[in-house]
CSV table of C-alpha atoms and ligand atoms in Angstrom, one decimal:
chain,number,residue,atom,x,y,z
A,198,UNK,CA,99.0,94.3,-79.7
A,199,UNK,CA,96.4,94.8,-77.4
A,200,UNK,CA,92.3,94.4,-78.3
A,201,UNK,CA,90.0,96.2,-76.2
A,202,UNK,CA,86.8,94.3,-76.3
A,203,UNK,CA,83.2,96.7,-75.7
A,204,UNK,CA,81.9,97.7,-72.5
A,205,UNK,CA,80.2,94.6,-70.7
A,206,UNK,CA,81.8,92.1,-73.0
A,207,UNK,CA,80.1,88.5,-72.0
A,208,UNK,CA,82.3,85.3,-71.5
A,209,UNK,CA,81.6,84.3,-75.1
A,210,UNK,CA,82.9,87.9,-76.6
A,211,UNK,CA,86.2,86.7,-75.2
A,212,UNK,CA,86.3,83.2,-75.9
A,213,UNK,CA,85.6,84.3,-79.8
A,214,UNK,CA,88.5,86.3,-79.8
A,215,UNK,CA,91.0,84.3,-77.9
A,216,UNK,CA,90.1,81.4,-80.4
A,217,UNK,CA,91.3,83.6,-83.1
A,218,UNK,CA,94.2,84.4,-81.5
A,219,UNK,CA,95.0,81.0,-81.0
A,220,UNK,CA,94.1,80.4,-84.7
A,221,UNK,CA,96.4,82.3,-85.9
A,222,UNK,CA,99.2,80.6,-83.6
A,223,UNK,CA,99.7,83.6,-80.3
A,224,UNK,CA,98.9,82.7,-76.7
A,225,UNK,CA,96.1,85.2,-75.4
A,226,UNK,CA,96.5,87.3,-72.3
A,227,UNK,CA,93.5,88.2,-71.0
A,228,UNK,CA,93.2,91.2,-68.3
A,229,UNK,CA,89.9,92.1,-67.1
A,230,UNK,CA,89.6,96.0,-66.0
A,231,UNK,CA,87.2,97.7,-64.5
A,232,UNK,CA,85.1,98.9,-67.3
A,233,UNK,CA,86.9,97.1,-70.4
A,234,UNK,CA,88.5,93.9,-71.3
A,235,UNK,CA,91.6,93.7,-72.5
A,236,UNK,CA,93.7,90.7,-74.2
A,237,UNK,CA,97.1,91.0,-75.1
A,238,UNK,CA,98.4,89.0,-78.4
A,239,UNK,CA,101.8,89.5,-78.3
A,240,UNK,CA,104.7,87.9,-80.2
A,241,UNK,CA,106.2,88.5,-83.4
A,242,UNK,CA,104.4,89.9,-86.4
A,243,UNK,CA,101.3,90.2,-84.2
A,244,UNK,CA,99.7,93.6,-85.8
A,245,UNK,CA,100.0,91.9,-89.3
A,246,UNK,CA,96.3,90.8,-87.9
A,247,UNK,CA,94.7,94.0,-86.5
A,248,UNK,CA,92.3,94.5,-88.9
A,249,UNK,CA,91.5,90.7,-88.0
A,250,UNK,CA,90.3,92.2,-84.7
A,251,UNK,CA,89.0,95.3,-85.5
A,252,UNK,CA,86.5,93.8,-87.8
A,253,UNK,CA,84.8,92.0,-85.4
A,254,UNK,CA,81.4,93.4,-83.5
A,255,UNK,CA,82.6,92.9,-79.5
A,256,UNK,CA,85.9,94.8,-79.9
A,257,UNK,CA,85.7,98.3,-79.0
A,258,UNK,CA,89.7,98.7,-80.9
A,259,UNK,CA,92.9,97.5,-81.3
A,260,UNK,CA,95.9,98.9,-80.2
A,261,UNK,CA,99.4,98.6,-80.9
A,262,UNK,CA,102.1,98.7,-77.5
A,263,UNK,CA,105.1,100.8,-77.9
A,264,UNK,CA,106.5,99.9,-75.1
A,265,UNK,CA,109.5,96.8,-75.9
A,266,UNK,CA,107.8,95.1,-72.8
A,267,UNK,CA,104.3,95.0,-73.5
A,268,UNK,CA,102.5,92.8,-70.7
A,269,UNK,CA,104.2,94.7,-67.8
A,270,UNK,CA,103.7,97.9,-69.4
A,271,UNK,CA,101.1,100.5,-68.3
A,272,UNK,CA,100.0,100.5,-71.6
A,273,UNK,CA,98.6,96.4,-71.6
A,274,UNK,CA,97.0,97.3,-68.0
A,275,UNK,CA,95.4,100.8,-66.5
A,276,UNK,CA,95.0,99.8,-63.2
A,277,UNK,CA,97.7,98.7,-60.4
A,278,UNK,CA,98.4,94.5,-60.3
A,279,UNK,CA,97.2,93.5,-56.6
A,280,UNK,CA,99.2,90.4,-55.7
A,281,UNK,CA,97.8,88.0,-53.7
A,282,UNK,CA,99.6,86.4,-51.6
A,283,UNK,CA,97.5,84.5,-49.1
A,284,UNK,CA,93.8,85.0,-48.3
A,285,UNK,CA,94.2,88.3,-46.0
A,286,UNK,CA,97.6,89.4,-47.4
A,287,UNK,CA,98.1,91.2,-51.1
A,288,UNK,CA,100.8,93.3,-52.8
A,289,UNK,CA,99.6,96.2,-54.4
A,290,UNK,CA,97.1,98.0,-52.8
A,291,UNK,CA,97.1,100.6,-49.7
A,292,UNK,CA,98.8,98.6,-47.0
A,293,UNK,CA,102.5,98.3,-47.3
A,294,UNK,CA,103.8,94.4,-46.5
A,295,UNK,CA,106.8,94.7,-44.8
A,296,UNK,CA,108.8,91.2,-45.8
A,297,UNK,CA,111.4,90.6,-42.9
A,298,UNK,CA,112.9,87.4,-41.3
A,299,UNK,CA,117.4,86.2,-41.7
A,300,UNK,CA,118.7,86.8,-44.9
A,301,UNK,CA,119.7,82.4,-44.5
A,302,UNK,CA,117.6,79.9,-42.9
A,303,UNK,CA,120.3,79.0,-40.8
A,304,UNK,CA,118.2,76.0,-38.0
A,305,UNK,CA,114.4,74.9,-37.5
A,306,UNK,CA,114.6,76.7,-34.1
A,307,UNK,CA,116.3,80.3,-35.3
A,308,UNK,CA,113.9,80.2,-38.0
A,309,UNK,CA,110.8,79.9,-35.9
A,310,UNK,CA,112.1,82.6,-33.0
A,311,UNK,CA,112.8,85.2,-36.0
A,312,UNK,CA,109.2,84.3,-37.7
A,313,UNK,CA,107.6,85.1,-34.1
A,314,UNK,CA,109.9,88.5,-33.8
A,315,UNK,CA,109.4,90.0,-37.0
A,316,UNK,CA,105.2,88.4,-36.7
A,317,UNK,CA,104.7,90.1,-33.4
A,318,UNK,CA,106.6,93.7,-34.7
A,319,UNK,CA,104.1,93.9,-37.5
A,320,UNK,CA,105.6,91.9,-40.4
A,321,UNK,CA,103.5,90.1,-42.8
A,322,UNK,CA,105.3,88.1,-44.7
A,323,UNK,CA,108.5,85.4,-43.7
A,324,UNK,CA,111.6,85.3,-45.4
A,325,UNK,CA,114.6,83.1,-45.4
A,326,UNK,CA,117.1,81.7,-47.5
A,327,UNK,CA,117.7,78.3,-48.3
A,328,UNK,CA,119.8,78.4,-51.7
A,329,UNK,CA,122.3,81.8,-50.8
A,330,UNK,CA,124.1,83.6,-54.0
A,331,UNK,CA,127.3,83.7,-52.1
A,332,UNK,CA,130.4,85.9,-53.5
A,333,UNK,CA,132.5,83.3,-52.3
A,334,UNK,CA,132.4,79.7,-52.4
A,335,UNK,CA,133.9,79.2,-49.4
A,336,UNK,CA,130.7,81.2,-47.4
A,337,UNK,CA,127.6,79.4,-46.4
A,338,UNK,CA,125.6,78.3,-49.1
A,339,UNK,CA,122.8,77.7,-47.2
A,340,UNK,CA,120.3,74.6,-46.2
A,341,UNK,CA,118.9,73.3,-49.6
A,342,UNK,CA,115.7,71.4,-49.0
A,343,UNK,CA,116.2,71.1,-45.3
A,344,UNK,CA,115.8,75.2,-45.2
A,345,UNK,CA,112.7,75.3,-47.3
A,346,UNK,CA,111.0,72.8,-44.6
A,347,UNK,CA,112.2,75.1,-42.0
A,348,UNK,CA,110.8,78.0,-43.0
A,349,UNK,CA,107.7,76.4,-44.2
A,350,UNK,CA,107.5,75.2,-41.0
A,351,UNK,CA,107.9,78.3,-39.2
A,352,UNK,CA,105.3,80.0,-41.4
A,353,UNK,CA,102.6,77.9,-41.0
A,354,UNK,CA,103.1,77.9,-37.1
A,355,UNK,CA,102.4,81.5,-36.6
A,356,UNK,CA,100.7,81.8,-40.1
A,357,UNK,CA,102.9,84.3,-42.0
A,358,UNK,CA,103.2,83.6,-45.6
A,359,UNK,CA,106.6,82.6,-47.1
A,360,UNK,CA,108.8,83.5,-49.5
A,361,UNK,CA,112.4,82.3,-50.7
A,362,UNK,CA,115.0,82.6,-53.5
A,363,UNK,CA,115.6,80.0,-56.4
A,364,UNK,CA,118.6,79.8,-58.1
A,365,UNK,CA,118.2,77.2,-60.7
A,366,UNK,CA,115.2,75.5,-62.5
A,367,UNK,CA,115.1,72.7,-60.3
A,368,UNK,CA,114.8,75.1,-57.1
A,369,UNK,CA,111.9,77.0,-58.8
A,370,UNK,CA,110.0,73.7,-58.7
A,371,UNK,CA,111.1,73.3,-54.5
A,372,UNK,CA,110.7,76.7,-53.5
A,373,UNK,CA,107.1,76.9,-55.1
A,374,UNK,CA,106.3,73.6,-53.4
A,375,UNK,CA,107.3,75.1,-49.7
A,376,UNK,CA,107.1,78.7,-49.9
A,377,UNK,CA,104.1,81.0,-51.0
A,378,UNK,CA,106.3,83.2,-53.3
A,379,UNK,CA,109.3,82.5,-55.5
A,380,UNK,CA,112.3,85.1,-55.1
A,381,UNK,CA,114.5,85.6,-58.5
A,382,UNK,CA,117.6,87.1,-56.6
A,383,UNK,CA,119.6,89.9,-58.6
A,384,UNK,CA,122.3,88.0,-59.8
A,385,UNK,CA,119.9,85.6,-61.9
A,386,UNK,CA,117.0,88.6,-62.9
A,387,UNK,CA,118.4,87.9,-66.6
A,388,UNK,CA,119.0,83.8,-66.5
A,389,UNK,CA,115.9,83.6,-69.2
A,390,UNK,CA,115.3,80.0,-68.4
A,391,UNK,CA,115.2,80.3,-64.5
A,392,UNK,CA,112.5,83.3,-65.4
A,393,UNK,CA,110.5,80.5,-68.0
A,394,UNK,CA,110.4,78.5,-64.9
A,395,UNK,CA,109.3,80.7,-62.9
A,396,UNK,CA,106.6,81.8,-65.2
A,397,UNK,CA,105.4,78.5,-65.6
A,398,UNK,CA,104.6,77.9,-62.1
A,399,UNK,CA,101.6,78.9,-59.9
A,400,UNK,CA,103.1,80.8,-57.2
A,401,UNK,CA,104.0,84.8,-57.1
A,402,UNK,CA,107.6,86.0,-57.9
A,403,UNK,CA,109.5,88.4,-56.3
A,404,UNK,CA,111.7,89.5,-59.4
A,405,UNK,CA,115.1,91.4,-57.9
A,406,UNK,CA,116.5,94.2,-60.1
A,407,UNK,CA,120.0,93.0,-60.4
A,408,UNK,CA,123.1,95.2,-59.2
A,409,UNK,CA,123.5,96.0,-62.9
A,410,UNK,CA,120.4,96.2,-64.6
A,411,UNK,CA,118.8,99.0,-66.5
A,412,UNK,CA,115.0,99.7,-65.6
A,413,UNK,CA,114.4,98.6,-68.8
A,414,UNK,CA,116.3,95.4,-68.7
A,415,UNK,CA,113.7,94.4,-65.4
A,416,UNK,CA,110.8,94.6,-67.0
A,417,UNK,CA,111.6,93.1,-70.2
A,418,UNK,CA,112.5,90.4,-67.3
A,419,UNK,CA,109.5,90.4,-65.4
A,420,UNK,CA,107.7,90.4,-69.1
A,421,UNK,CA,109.9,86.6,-69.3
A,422,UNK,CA,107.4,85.5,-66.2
A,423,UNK,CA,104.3,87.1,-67.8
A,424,UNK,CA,104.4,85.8,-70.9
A,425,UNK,CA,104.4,82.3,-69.2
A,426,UNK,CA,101.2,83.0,-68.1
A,427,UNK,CA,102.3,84.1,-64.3
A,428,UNK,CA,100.6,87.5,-63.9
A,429,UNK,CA,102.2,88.0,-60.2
A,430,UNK,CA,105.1,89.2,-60.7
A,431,UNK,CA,106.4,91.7,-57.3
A,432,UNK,CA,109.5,93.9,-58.6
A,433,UNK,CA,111.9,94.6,-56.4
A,434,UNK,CA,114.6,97.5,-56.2
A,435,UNK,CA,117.7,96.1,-54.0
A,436,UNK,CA,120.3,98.5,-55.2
A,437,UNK,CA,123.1,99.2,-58.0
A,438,UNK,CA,126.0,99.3,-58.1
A,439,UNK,CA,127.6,102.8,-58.6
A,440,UNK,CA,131.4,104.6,-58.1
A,441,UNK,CA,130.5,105.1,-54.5
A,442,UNK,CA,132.0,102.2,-52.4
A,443,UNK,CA,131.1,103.7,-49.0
A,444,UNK,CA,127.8,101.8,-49.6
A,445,UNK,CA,126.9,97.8,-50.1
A,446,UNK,CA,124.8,99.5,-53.4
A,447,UNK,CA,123.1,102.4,-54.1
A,448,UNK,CA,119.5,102.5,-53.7
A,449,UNK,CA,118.2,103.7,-56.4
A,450,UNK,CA,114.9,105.6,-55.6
A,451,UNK,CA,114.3,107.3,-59.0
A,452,UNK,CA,113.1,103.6,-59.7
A,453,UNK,CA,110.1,103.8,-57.8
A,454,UNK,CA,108.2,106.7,-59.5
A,455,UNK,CA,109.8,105.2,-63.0
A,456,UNK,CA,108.6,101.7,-62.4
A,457,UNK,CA,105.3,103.0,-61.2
A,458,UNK,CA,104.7,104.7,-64.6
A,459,UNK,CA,105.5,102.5,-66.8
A,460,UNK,CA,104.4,99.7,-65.1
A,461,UNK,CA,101.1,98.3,-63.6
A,462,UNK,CA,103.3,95.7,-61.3
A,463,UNK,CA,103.5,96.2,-57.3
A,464,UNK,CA,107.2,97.5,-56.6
A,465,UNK,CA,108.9,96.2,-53.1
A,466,UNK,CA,111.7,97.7,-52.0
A,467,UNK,CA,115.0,96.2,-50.1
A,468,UNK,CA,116.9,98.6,-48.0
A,469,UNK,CA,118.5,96.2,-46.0
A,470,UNK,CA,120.7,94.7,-49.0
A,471,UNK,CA,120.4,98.5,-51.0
A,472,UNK,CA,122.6,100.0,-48.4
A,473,UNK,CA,124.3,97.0,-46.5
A,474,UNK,CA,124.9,98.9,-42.8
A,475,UNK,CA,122.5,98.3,-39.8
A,476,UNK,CA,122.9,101.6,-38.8
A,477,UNK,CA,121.5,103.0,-42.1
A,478,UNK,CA,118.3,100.5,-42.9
A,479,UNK,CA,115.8,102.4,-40.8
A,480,UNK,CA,117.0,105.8,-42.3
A,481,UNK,CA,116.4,104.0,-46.2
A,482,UNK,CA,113.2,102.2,-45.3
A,483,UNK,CA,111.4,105.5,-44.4
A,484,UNK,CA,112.4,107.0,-47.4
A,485,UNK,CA,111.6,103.5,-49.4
A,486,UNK,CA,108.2,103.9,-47.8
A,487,UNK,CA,108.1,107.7,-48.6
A,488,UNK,CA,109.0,106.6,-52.3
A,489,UNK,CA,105.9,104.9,-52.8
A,490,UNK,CA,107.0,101.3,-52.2
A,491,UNK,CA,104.4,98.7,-52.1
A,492,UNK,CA,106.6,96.3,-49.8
A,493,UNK,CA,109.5,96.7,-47.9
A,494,UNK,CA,112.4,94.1,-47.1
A,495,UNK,CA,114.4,94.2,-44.2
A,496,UNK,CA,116.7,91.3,-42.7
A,497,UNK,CA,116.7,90.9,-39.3
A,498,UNK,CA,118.6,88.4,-36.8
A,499,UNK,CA,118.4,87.4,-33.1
A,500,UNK,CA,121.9,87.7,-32.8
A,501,UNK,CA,123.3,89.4,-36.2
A,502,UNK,CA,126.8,88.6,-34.9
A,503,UNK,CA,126.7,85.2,-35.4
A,504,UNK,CA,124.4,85.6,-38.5
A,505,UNK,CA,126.0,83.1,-41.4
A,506,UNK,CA,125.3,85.7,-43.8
A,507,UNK,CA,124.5,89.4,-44.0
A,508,UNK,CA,125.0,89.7,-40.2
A,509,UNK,CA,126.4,93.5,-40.9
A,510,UNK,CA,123.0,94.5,-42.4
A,511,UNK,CA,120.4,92.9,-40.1
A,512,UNK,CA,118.4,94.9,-37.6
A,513,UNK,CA,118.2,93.7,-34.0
A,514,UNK,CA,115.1,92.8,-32.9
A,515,UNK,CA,114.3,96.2,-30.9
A,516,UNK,CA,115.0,98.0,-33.2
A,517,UNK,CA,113.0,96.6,-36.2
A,518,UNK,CA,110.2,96.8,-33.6
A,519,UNK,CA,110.8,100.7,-33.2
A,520,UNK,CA,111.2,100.9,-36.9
A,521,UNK,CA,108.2,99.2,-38.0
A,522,UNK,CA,106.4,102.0,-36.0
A,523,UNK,CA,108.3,105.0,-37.5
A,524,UNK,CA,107.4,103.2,-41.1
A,525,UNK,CA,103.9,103.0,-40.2
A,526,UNK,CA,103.9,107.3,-39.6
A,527,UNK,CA,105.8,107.7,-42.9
A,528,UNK,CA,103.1,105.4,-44.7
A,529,UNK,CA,100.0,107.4,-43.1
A,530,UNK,CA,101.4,110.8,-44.5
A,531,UNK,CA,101.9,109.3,-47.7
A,532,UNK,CA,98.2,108.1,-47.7
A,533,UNK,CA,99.0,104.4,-46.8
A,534,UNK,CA,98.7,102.0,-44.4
A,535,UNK,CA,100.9,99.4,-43.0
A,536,UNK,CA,100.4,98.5,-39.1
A,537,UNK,CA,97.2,97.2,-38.4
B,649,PEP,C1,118.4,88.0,-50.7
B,649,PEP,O1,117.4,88.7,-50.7
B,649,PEP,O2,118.6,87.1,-49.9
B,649,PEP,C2,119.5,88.3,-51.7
B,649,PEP,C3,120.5,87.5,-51.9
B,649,PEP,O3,119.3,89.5,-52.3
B,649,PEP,P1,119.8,90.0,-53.8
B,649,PEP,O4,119.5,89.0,-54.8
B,649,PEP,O5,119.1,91.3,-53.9
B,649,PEP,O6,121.3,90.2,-53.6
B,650,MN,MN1,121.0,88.9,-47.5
């Protein structure tokens, strides 16, 4: 349920309402729009109490959301979430982030020539994994703890902003201690206490539609981090899985426009992991760009032969310097900016 408090609502309006809703036993969520107020009581048997709400003087009316996800849905928020992410950098608005770095944190020194390759192309924002969803067991399952200091490292030598993926509750609490967002890879986007803990923590998340989830079934996931209380929630399209094999995944586009609509949350696209073939990420990327992504994620590796994972997918350095340039035409003629 959502209650739409009066045009220029003061601080105490929404204090009197929020200590309702905690009387009667929900958790507010407050979102402050440009014109209206808006706090969310959500939870079971929440509309027995509308008339509660509507009774009182500051409340302009109170609205039931349709929607199965209600604090991710267009309906509990109007305008676009902005993200931010560090003081200069945020998710959401006109300038595209472009999130690129080794898909593992593989040493302190790789880490740091990547960061300065992908910095110096145009890239805002570093990643890197330290905990790697592997197929096999027998693959590299990256640094642990060691990674996360790497690429913390790395990132706060030629300031770029981090951002790495958790796999259990105890790496939520690590990677929010090193890194400036939390990833929530595909394979976990519906392990519902790894999203708690993510939702309980301060940092942004970067929540991965997995390889077999429904639009749907991601934001009643991202809706698991709201309801925590963690309003920065990034979604992320990385591809599905389809019939067609001659692909890693199959991008799925149409999510873009969908998400958009029936979402208020920034959308960041992977073509790198969508498609899974060097040759091909640069083609995807425009058209994630073109799409109306908010963020795009490309891996990319000195020497993508002797990458210890995803080395068929990761750009060369030259040329995610030549794409970075191309994205930055595609995001001017669709109104954006991304190269400053
Ligand atoms: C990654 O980004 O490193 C990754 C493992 O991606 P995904 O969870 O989308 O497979
Ligand atoms: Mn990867």
């Amino acid at each position: 349920m959502i209650i739409t408090l009066k045009k220029g609502s003061k601080q105490k309006d929404i204090k009197a309402v929020t200590d309702k809703i905690k009387v009667f036993g929900y958790k507010p969520h407050i979102s402050k729009g440009k014109d209206f107020t808006i706090i969310g009581m959500i939870g079971e048997y929440a509309e027995k109490y509308k008339e509660a709400f509507e009774a009182m003087d500051t409340v302009e009316h109170v609205s039931e959301i349709q929607k199965p996800y209600k604090l991710a849905s267009r309906e509990f928020k109007k305008e676009n979430t902005i993200v931010r992410i560090s003081r200069d950098i945020e998710i959401g608005g006109k300038r595209i982030h472009v999130i690129a770095g080794p898909c593992a944190i593989e040493d302190k020194e790789l880490m740091i020539n990547t960061a300065k390759i992908v910095k110096s192309a145009g890239s805002t924002i570093l990643r890197g994994g330290a905990y790697k969803p592997r197929s096999s067991p027998y693959a590299f399952q990256g640094l642990g703890e060691k990674g996360l200091e790497y690429i913390k490292n790395a990132g706060a030598k030629i300031h770029m902003p981090t951002v790495s993926e958790a796999m259990t509750v105890e790496q939520v609490g690590l990677v929010s201690k090193y890194c400036s967002i939390v990833q929530i890879g595909a394979r976990n986007v519906q392990n519902y206490d790894l999203l708690k803990a993510a939702g309980k923590q301060k940092k942004p998340v970067l929540l991965k539609r997995g390889m077999a989830t429904t639009i749907k079934e991601l934001l009643l996931s991202a809706e698991y981090i709201l309801s925590q209380g963690n309003y920065n929630v990034i979604l992320c399209e990385r591809g599905i899985r389809t019939f067609e094999t001659a692909t890693r995944f199959t991008m799925d586009l149409n999510a873009v426009p969908v998400l958009k609509k029936l979402s208020h949350l920034p959308v960041v696209l992977d073509p790198s992991h969508g498609i899974g073939i060097r040759e091909h990420v640069g083609t995807m990327a425009k058209a994630c760009v073109a799409a109306g992504a908010d963020g795009i994620i490309i891996e990319v590796h000195p020497q993508p032969e002797l990458a210890l994972s995803d080395g068929p997918q990761s750009l060369l350095p030259d040329q995610f310097k030549n794409l970075m340039k191309e994205l930055d035409l595609v995001a001017k003629a669709v109104g954006r900016e991304l190269l400053y």
